[in-house]
Short mmCIF file of C-alpha atoms and ligand atoms in Angstrom, two decimals:
data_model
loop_
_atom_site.label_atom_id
_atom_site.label_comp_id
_atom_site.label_asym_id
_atom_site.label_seq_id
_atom_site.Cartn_x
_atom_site.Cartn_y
_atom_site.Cartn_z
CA UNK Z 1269 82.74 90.12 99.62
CA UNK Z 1270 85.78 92.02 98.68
CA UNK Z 1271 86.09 95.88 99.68
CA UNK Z 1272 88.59 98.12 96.90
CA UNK Z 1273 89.00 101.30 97.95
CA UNK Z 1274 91.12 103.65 94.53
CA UNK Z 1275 92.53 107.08 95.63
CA UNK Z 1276 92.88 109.73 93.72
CA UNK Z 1277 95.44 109.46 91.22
CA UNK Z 1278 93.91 105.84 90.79
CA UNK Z 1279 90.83 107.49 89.68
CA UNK Z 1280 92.39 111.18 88.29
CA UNK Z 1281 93.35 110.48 84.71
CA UNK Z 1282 91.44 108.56 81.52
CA UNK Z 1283 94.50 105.65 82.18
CA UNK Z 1284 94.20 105.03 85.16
CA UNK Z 1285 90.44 104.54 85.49
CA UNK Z 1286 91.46 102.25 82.31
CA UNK Z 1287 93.49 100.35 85.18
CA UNK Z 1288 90.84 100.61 87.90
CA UNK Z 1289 88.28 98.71 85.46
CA UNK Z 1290 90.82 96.08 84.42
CA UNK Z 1291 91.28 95.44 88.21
CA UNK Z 1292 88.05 95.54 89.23
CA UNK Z 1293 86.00 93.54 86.33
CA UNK Z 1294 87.57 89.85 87.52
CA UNK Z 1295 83.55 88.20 88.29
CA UNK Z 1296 84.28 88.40 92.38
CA UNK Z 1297 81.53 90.39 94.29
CA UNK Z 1298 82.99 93.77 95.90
CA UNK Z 1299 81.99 97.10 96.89
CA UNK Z 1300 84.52 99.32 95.11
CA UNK Z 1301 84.93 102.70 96.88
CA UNK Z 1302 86.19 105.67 94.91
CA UNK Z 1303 88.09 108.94 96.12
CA UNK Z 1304 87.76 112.38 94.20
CA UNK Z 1305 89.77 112.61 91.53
CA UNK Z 1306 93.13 114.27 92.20
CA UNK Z 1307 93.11 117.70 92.68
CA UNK Z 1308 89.52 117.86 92.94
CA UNK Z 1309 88.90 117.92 96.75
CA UNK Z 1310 91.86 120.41 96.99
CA UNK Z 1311 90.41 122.38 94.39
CA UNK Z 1312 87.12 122.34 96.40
CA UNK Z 1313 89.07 123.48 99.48
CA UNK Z 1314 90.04 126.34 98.01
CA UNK Z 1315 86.76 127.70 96.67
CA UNK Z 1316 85.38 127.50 100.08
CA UNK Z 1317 88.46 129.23 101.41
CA UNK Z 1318 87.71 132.15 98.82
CA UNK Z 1319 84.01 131.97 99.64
CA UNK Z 1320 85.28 132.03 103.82
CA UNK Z 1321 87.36 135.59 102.39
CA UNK Z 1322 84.97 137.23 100.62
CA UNK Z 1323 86.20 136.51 97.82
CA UNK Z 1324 83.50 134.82 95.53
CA UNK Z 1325 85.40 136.15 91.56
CA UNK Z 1326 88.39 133.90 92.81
CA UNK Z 1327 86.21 131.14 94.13
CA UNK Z 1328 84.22 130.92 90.35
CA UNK Z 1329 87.91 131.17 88.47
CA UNK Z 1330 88.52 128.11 90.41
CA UNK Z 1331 85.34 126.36 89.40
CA UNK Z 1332 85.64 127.31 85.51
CA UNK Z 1333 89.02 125.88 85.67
CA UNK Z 1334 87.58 122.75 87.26
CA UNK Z 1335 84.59 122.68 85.44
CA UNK Z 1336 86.90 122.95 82.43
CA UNK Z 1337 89.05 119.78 83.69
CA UNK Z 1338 85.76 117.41 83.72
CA UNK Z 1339 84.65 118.55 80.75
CA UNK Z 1340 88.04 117.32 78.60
CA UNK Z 1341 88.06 114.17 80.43
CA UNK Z 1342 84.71 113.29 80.09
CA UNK Z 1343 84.74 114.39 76.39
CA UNK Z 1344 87.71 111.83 76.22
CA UNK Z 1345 86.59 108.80 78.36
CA UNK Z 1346 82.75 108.53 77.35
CA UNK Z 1347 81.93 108.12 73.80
CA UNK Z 1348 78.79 106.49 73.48
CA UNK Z 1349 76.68 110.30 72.59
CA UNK Z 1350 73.69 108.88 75.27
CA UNK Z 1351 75.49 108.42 78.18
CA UNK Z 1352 77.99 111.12 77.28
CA UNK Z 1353 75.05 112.99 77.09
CA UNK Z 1354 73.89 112.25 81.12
CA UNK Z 1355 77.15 112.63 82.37
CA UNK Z 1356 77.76 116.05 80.40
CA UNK Z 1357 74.30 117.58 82.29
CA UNK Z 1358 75.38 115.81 85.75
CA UNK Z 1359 79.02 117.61 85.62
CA UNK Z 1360 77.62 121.13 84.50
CA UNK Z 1361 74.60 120.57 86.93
CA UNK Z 1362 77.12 120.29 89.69
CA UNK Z 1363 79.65 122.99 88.57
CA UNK Z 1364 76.43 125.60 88.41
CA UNK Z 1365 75.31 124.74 91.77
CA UNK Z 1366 78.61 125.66 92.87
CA UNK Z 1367 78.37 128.56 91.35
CA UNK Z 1368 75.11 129.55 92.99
CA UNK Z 1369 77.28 128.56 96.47
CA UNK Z 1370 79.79 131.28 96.08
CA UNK Z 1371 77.52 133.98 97.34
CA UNK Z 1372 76.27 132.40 100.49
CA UNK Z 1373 77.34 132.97 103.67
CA UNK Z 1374 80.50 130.57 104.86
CA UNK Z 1375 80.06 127.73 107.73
CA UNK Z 1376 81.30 124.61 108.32
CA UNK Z 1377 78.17 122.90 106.46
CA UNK Z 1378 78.57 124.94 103.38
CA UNK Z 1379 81.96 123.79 103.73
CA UNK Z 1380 81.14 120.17 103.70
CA UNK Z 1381 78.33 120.68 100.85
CA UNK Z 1382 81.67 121.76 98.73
CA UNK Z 1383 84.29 119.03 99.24
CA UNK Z 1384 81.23 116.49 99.12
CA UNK Z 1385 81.23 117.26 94.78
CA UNK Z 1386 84.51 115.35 94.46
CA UNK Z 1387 83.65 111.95 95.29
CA UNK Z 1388 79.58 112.53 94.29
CA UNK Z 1389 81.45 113.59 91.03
CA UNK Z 1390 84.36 110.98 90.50
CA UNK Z 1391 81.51 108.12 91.26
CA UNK Z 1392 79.10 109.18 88.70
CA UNK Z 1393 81.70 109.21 86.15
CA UNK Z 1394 83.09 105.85 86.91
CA UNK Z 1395 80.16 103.99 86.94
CA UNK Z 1396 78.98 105.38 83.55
CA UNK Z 1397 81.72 104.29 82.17
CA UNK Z 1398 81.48 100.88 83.28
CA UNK Z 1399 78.22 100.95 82.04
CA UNK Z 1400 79.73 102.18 78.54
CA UNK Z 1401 81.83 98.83 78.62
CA UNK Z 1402 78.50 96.73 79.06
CA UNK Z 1403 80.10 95.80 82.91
CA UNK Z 1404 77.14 95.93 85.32
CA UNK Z 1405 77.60 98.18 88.42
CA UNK Z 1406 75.68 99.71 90.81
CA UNK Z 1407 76.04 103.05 92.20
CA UNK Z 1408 75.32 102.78 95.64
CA UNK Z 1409 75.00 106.31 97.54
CA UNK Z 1410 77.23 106.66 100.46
CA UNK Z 1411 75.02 109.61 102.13
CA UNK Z 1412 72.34 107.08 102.14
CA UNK Z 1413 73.92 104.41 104.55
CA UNK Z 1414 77.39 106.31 105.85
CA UNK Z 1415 76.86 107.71 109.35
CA UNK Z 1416 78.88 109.54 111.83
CA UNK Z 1417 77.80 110.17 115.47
CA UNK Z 1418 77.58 112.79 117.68
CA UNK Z 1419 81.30 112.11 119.11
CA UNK Z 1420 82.48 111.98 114.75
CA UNK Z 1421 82.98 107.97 115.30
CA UNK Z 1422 80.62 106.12 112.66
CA UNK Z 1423 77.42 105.10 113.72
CA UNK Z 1424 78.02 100.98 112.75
CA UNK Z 1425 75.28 100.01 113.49
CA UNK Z 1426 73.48 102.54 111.14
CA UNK Z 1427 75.52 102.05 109.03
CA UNK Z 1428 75.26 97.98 108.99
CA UNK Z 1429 71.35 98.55 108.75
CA UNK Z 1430 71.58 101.03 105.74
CA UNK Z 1431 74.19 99.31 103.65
CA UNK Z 1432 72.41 97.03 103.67
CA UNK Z 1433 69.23 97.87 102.84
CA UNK Z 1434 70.42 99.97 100.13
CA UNK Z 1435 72.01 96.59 99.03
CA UNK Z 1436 69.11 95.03 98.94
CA UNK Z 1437 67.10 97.37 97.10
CA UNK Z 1438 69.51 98.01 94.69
CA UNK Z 1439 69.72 95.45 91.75
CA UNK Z 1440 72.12 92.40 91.70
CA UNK Z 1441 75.56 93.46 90.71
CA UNK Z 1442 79.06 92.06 90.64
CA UNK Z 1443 80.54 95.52 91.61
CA UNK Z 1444 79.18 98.13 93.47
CA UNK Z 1445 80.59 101.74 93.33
CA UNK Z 1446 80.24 104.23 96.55
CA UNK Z 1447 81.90 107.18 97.81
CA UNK Z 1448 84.55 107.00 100.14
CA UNK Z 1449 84.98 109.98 102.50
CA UNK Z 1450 81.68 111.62 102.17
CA UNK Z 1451 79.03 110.97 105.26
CA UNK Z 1452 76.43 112.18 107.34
CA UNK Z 1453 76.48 113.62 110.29
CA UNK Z 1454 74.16 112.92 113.64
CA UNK Z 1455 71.41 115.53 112.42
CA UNK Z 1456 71.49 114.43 108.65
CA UNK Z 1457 73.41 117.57 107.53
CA UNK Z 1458 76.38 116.14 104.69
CA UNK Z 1459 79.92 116.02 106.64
CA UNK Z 1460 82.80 113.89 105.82
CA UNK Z 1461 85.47 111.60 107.64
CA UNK Z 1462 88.34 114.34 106.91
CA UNK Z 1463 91.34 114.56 104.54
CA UNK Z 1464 91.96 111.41 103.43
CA UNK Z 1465 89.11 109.87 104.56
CA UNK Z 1466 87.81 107.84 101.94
CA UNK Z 1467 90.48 104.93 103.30
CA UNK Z 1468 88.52 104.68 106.65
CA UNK Z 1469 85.56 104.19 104.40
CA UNK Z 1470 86.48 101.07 102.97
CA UNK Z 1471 87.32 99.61 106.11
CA UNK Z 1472 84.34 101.02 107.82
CA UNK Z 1473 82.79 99.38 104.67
CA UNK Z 1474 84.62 95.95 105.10
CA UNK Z 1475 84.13 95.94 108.79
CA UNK Z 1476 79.94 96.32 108.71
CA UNK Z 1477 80.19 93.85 105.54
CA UNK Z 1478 82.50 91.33 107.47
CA UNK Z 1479 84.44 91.39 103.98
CA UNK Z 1480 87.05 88.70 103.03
CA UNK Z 1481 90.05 91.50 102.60
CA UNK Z 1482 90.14 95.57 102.34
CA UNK Z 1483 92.42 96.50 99.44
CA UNK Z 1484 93.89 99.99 99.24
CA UNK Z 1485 94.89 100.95 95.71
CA UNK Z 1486 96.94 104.14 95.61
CA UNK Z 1487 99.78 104.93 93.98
CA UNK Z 1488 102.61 103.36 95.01
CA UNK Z 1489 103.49 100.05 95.63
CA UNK Z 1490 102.48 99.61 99.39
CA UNK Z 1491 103.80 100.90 103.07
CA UNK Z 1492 107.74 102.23 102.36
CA UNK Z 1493 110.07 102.35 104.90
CA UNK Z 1494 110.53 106.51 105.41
CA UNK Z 1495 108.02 108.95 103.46
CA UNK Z 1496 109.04 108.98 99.61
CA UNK Z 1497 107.98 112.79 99.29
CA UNK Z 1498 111.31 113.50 101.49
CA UNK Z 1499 113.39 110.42 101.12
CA UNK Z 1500 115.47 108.70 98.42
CA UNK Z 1501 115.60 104.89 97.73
CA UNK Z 1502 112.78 103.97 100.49
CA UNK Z 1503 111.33 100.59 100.25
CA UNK Z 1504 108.15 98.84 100.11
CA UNK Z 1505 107.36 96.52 103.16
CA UNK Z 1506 105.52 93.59 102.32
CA UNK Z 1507 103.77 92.69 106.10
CA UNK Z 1508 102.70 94.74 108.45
CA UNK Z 1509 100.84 94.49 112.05
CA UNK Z 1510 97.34 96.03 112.36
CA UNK Z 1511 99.32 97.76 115.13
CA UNK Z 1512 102.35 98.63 113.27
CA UNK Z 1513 100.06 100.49 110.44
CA UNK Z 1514 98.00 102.11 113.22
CA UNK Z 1515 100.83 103.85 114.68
CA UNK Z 1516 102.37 105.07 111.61
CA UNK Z 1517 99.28 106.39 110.04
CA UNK Z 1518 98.65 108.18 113.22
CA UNK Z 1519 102.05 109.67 112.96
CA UNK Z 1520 101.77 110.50 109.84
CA UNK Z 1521 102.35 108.28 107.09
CA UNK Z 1522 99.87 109.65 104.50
CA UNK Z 1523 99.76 106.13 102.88
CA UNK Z 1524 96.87 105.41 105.33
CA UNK Z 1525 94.08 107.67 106.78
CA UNK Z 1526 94.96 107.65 110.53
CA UNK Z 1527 91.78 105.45 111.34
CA UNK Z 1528 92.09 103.33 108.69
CA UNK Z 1529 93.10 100.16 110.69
CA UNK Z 1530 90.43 100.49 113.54
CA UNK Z 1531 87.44 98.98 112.22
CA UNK Z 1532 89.07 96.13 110.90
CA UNK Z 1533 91.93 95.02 113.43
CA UNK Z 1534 89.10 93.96 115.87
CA UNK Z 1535 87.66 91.25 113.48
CA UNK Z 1536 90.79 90.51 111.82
CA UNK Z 1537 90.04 91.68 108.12
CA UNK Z 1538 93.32 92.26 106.17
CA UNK Z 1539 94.07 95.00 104.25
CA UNK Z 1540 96.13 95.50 101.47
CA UNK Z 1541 97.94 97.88 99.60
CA UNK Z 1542 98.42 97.86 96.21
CA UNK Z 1543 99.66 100.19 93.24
CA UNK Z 1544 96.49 100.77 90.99
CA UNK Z 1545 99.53 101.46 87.97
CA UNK Z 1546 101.84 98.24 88.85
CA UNK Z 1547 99.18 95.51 89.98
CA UNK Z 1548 101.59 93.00 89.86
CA UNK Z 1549 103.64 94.52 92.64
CA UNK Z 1550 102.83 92.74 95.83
CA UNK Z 1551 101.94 95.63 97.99
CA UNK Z 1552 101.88 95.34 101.87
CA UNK Z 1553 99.52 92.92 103.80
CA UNK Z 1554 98.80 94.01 107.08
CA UNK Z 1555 97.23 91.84 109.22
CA UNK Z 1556 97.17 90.94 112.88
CA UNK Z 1557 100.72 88.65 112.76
CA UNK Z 1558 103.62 90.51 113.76
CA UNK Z 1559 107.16 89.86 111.01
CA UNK Z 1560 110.77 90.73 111.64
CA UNK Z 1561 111.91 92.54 114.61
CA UNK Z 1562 113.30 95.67 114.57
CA UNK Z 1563 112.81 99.25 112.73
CA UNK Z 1564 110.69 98.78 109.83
CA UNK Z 1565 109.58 102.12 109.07
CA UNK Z 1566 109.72 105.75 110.08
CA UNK Z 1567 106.96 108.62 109.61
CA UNK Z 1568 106.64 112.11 110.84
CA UNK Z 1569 103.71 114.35 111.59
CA UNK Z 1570 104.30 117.96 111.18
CA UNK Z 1571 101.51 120.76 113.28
CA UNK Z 1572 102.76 119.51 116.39
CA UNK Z 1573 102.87 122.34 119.84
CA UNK Z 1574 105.09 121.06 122.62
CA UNK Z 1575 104.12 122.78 126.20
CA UNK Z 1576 106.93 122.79 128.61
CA UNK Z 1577 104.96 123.10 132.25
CA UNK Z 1578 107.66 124.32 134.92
CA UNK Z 1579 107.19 124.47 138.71
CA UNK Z 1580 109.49 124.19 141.58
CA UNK Z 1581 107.18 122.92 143.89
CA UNK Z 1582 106.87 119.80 141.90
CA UNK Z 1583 109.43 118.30 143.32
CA UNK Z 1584 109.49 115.76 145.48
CA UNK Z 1585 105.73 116.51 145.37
CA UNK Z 1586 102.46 113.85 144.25
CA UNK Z 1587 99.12 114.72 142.16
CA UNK Z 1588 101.27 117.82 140.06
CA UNK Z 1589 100.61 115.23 136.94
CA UNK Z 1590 97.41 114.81 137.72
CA UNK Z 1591 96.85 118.77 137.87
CA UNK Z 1592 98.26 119.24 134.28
CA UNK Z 1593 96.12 115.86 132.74
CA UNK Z 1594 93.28 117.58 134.58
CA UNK Z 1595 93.73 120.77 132.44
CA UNK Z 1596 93.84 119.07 129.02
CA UNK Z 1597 91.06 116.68 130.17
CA UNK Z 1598 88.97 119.66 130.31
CA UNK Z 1599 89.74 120.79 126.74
CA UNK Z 1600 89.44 117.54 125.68
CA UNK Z 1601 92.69 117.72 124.16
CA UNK Z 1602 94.81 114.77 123.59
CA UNK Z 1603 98.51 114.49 124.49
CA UNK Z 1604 100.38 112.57 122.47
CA UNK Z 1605 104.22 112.59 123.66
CA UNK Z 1606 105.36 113.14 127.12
CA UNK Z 1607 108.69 113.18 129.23
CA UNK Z 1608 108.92 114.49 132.36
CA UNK Z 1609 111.84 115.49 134.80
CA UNK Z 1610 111.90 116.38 138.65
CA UNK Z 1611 111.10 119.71 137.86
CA UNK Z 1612 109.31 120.28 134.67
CA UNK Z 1613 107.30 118.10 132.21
CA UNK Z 1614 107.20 118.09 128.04
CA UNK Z 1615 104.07 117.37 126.28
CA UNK Z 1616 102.84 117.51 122.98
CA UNK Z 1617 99.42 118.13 121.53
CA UNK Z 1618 98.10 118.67 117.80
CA UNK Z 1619 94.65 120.26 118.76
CA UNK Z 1620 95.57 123.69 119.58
CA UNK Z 1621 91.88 125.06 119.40
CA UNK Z 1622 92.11 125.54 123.04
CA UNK Z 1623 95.81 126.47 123.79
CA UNK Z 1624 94.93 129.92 125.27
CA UNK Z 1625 92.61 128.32 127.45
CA UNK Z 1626 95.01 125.48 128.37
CA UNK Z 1627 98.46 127.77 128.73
CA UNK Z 1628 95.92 130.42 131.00
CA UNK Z 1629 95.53 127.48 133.74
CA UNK Z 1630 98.48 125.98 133.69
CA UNK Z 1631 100.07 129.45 134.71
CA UNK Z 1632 98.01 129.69 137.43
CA UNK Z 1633 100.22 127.03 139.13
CA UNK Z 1634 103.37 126.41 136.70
CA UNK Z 1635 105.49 128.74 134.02
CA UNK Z 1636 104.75 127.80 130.65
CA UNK Z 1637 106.51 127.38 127.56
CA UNK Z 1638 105.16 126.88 124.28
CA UNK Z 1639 107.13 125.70 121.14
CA UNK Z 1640 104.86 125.78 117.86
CA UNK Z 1641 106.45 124.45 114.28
CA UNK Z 1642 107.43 120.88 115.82
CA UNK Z 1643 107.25 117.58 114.60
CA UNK Z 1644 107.13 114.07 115.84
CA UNK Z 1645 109.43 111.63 113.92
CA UNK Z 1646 108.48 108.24 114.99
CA UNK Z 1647 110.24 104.76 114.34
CA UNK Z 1648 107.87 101.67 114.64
CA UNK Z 1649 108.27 98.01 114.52
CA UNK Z 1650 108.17 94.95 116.63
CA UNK Z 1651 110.11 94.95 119.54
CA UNK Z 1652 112.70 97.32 118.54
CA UNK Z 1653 113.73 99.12 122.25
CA UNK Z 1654 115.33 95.77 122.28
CA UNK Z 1655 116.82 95.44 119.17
CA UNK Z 1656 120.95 95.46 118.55
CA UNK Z 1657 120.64 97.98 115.49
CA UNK Z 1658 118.41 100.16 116.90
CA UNK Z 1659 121.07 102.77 118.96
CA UNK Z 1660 122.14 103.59 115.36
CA UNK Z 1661 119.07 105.84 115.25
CA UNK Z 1662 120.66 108.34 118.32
CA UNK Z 1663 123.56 109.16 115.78
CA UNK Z 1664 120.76 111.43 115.25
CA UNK Z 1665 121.65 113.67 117.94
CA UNK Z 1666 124.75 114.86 116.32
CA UNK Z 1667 122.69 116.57 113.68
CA UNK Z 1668 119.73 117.64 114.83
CA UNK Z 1669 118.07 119.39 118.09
CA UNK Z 1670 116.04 117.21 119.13
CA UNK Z 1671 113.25 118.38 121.70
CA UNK Z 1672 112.35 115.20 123.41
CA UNK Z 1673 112.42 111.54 122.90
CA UNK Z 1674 109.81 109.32 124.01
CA UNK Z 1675 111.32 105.49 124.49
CA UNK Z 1676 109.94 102.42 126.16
CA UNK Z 1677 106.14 103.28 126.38
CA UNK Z 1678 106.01 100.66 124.20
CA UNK Z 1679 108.07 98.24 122.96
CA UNK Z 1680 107.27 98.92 119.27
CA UNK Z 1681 107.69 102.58 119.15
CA UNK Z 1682 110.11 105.58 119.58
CA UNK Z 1683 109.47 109.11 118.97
CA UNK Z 1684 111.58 112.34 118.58
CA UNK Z 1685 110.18 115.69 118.80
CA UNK Z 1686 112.10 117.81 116.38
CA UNK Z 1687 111.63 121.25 114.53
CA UNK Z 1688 109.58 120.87 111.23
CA UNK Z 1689 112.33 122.84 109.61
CA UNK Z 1690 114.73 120.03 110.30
CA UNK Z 1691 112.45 117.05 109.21
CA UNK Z 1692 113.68 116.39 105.67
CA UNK Z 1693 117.31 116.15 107.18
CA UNK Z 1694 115.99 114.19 109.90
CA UNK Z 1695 113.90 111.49 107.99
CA UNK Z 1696 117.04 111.14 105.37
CA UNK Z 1697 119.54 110.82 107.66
CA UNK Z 1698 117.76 108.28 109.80
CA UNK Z 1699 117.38 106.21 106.87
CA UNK Z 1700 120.95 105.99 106.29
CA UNK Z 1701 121.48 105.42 110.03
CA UNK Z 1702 118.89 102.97 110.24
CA UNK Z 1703 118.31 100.71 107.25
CA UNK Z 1704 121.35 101.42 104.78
CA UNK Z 1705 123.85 100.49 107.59
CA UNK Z 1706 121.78 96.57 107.77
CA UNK Z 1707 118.69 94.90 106.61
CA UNK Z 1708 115.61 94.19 108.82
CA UNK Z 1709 113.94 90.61 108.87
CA UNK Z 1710 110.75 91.62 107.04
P1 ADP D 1412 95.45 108.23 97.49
O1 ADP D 1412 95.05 109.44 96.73
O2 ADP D 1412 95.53 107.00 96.67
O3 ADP D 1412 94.69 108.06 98.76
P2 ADP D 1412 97.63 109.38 99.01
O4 ADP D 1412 98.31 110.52 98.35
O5 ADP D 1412 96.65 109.69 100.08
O6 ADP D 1412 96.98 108.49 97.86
O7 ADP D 1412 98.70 108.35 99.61
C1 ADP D 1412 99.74 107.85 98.81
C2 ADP D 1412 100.97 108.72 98.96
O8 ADP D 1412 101.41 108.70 100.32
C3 ADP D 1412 102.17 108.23 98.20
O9 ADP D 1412 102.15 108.67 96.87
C4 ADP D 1412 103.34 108.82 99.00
O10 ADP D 1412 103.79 110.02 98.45
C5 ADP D 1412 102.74 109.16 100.36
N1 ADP D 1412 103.40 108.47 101.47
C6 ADP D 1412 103.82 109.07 102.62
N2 ADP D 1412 104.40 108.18 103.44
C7 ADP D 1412 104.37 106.99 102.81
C8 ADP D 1412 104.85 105.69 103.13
N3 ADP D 1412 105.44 105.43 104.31
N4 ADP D 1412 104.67 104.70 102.24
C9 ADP D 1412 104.07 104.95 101.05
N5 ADP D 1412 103.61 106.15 100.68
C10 ADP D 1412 103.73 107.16 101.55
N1 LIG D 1413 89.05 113.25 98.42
C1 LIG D 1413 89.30 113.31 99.85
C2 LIG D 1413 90.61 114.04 100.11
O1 LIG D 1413 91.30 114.43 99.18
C3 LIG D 1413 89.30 111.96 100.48
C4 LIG D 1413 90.38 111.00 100.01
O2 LIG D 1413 91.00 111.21 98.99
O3 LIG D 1413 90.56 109.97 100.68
O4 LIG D 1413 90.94 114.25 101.24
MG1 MG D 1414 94.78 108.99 100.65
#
């Protein structure tokens, strides 16, 4: 079994879902896992944002306009008047239930209920139209199988259980269609795996299906070097380590959803990324081998907070560290960079639900300093704190401010705290400093 996950430009215009059937219809068994189509999910955001405002006129403009959207491309991409027909009353069906939303009261599971249209939306569409081209699909209905827990992690071995039972009771089909990012949670209420979450769902998919390979198809041709939304003339890398991806997501590489990786790296399920408008392209394997040493690619993930925790009577004194974990242990807020100094320590979070909370106990023994507006720029590949080229990235230091730098926690990573304002200049300048001035073993 083959899991093919197809974001949302893969899936957002009549072409492209032209593409996605080419790809798909090739007689090997897969689950094929589809995002909203682009714009959609955004789109949904913001009518719950309106509804969260009070506003409900601007949160139905948005819905015409949307409604309007499905109705050309569905017009356009299903001519066969009896299907057309279906699809035409599913669309509208959903639109007016939105609608009726607008002027109920806003919480998080009226949020959910909202972005939860894009993919129910996108899936219903697809499949009809492989029906329309006589290709035999199943729709397969991720809030019937896809689980999360009480702690957000999916519930595997629901979700093993459900998949496939719902496989089972389904008909026989080459290609089975699902939503990716769309779940339930613990109580049965509809929730989701967050932004970008549909990528997790194929490998959550591919892990309880002990599939042959995950395949991403986005738009792009695989995992570049630096983030093409800021940077010129980045590259695609054709291998990377489960760990490699993992860290890069996590800091921010939108390629990948930051879990992506996890369910798969465990039972050693590749995944690949490919460009849903230049199949040919040979994407970027990740897998559990480790290519090349030195930089391969750079990310950076902007909402960052960095608290500076001050106290003279640290020095020279033990359990001060322990203190300040102790504090975010409470909160249950992670810390992901930290550098410390007789005197004082750094450290970086991206939850800030519970800042006040935090900052108020920390000044009962320290003096605290909070920086909001930060990023973390962070360089990954294998073994590169040892690698000749890699002091070329502290030319770095001429240009910027940079807050802290975290080196040699591992040997595959370095991080810079830096202002968001400065990240453009930051991620183009280190890739002239890093992979213009020589070429990495890839
Ligand atoms: P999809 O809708 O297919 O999930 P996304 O927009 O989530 O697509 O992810 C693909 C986009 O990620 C690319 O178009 C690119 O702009 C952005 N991106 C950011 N960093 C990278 C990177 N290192 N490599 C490739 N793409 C990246
Ligand atoms: N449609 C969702 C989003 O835009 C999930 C995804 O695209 O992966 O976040
Ligand atoms: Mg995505």
């Amino acid at each position: 079994m083959l899991v093919l996950k197809f974001g949302g430009t893969s899936v957002g215009s009549i072409e492209n879902m032209v593409n996605v059937k080419n790809i798909i219809n090739n007689g090997q068994q897969k689950v094929v896992v589809l995002s909203a189509m682009s714009g959609t999910t955004n789109a949904l955001v913001k009518v719950a944002d309106y509804i969260k405002n009070n506003n409900p006129e601007d949160a139905l403009i948005v819905i015409d306009v949307l409604r309007n959207t499905y109705n050309t491309t569905v017009k356009n991409l299903i001519t066969t008047p009896e299907i057309y027909k279906t699809v035409f009353v599913y669309v509208n069906n959903t639109f007016n239930s939105l609608e009726v939303l607008v002027n109920r009261l806003y919480d998080d599971l009226l949020y959910n209920q909202i972005v939860s249209q894009g993919e129910l939306l996108s899936t219903f569409i697809f499949s009809h139209y492989l029906q329309q081209e006589n290709i035999n699909a199943v729709l397969l209905p991720a809030l019937d199988f896809m689980r999360i827990d009480k702690t957000n992690e999916p519930d595997n071995y629901y979700i093993q259980q459900n998949l496939n039972r719902v496989i089972n009771e389904s008909p026989k089909a080459e290609i089975y269609i699902t939503q990716g990012f769309i779940c339930r949670d613990v109580k049965g209420n509809v929730a989701n795996l967050q932004r970008g979450g549909s990528d997790y769902t194929a490998t959550i998919i591919g892990a309880v299906l002990k599939a042959k390979e995950v395949q991403i198809w986005t738009d792009i041709d695989g995992f570049h070097n630096n983030d093409p939304r800021f940077v010129e003339n980045t590259t695609a890398i054709s291998n990377l380590s489960f760990d490699e991806s993992a860290e890069l997501a996590y800091f921010g590489a939108k390629i990948l959803h930051p879990q992506t990786v996890m369910p798969v790296r465990e039972l050693d399920i590749p995944v690949r990324l490919k460009n849903t408008m230049l199949p040919e392209a040979h994407g970027t394997l990740i897998t559990n081998q480790v290519h090349g040493e030195g930089i391969k690619a750079i990310a950076a993930k902007d909402g960052i907070t960095a608290i500076k925790i001050k106290s003279a009577r640290m020095l020279l004194a033990h359990g001060f560290l322990k203190k300040v974990f102790e504090v975010f242990e409470r909160y249950e807020t992670s810390i992901d960079m930290i550098t410390t100094s007789e005197i004082a320590v750094s450290l970086t979070i991206d939850d800030t639900t519970h800042l006040e909370a935090i900052v108020e106990e920390l000044d009962r023994f320290s003096v605290v300093e909070v920086d909001n507006y930060m990023s973390i720029v962070c360089l990954v590949g294998n073994a590169i704190i040892f690698h000749p080229d890699t002091p070329n990235l502290f030319q770095i230091l001429q240009d910027v401010s940079v807050r802290m730098i975290s080196y040699g926690g591992s040997n595959n990573n370095i991080s810079l705290l830096i202002n968001t304002s400065d990240k453009k200049e930051t991620l183009k300048k280190l890739q002239r400093y890093v992979f213009e001035s020589h070429s990495v073993l890839v």
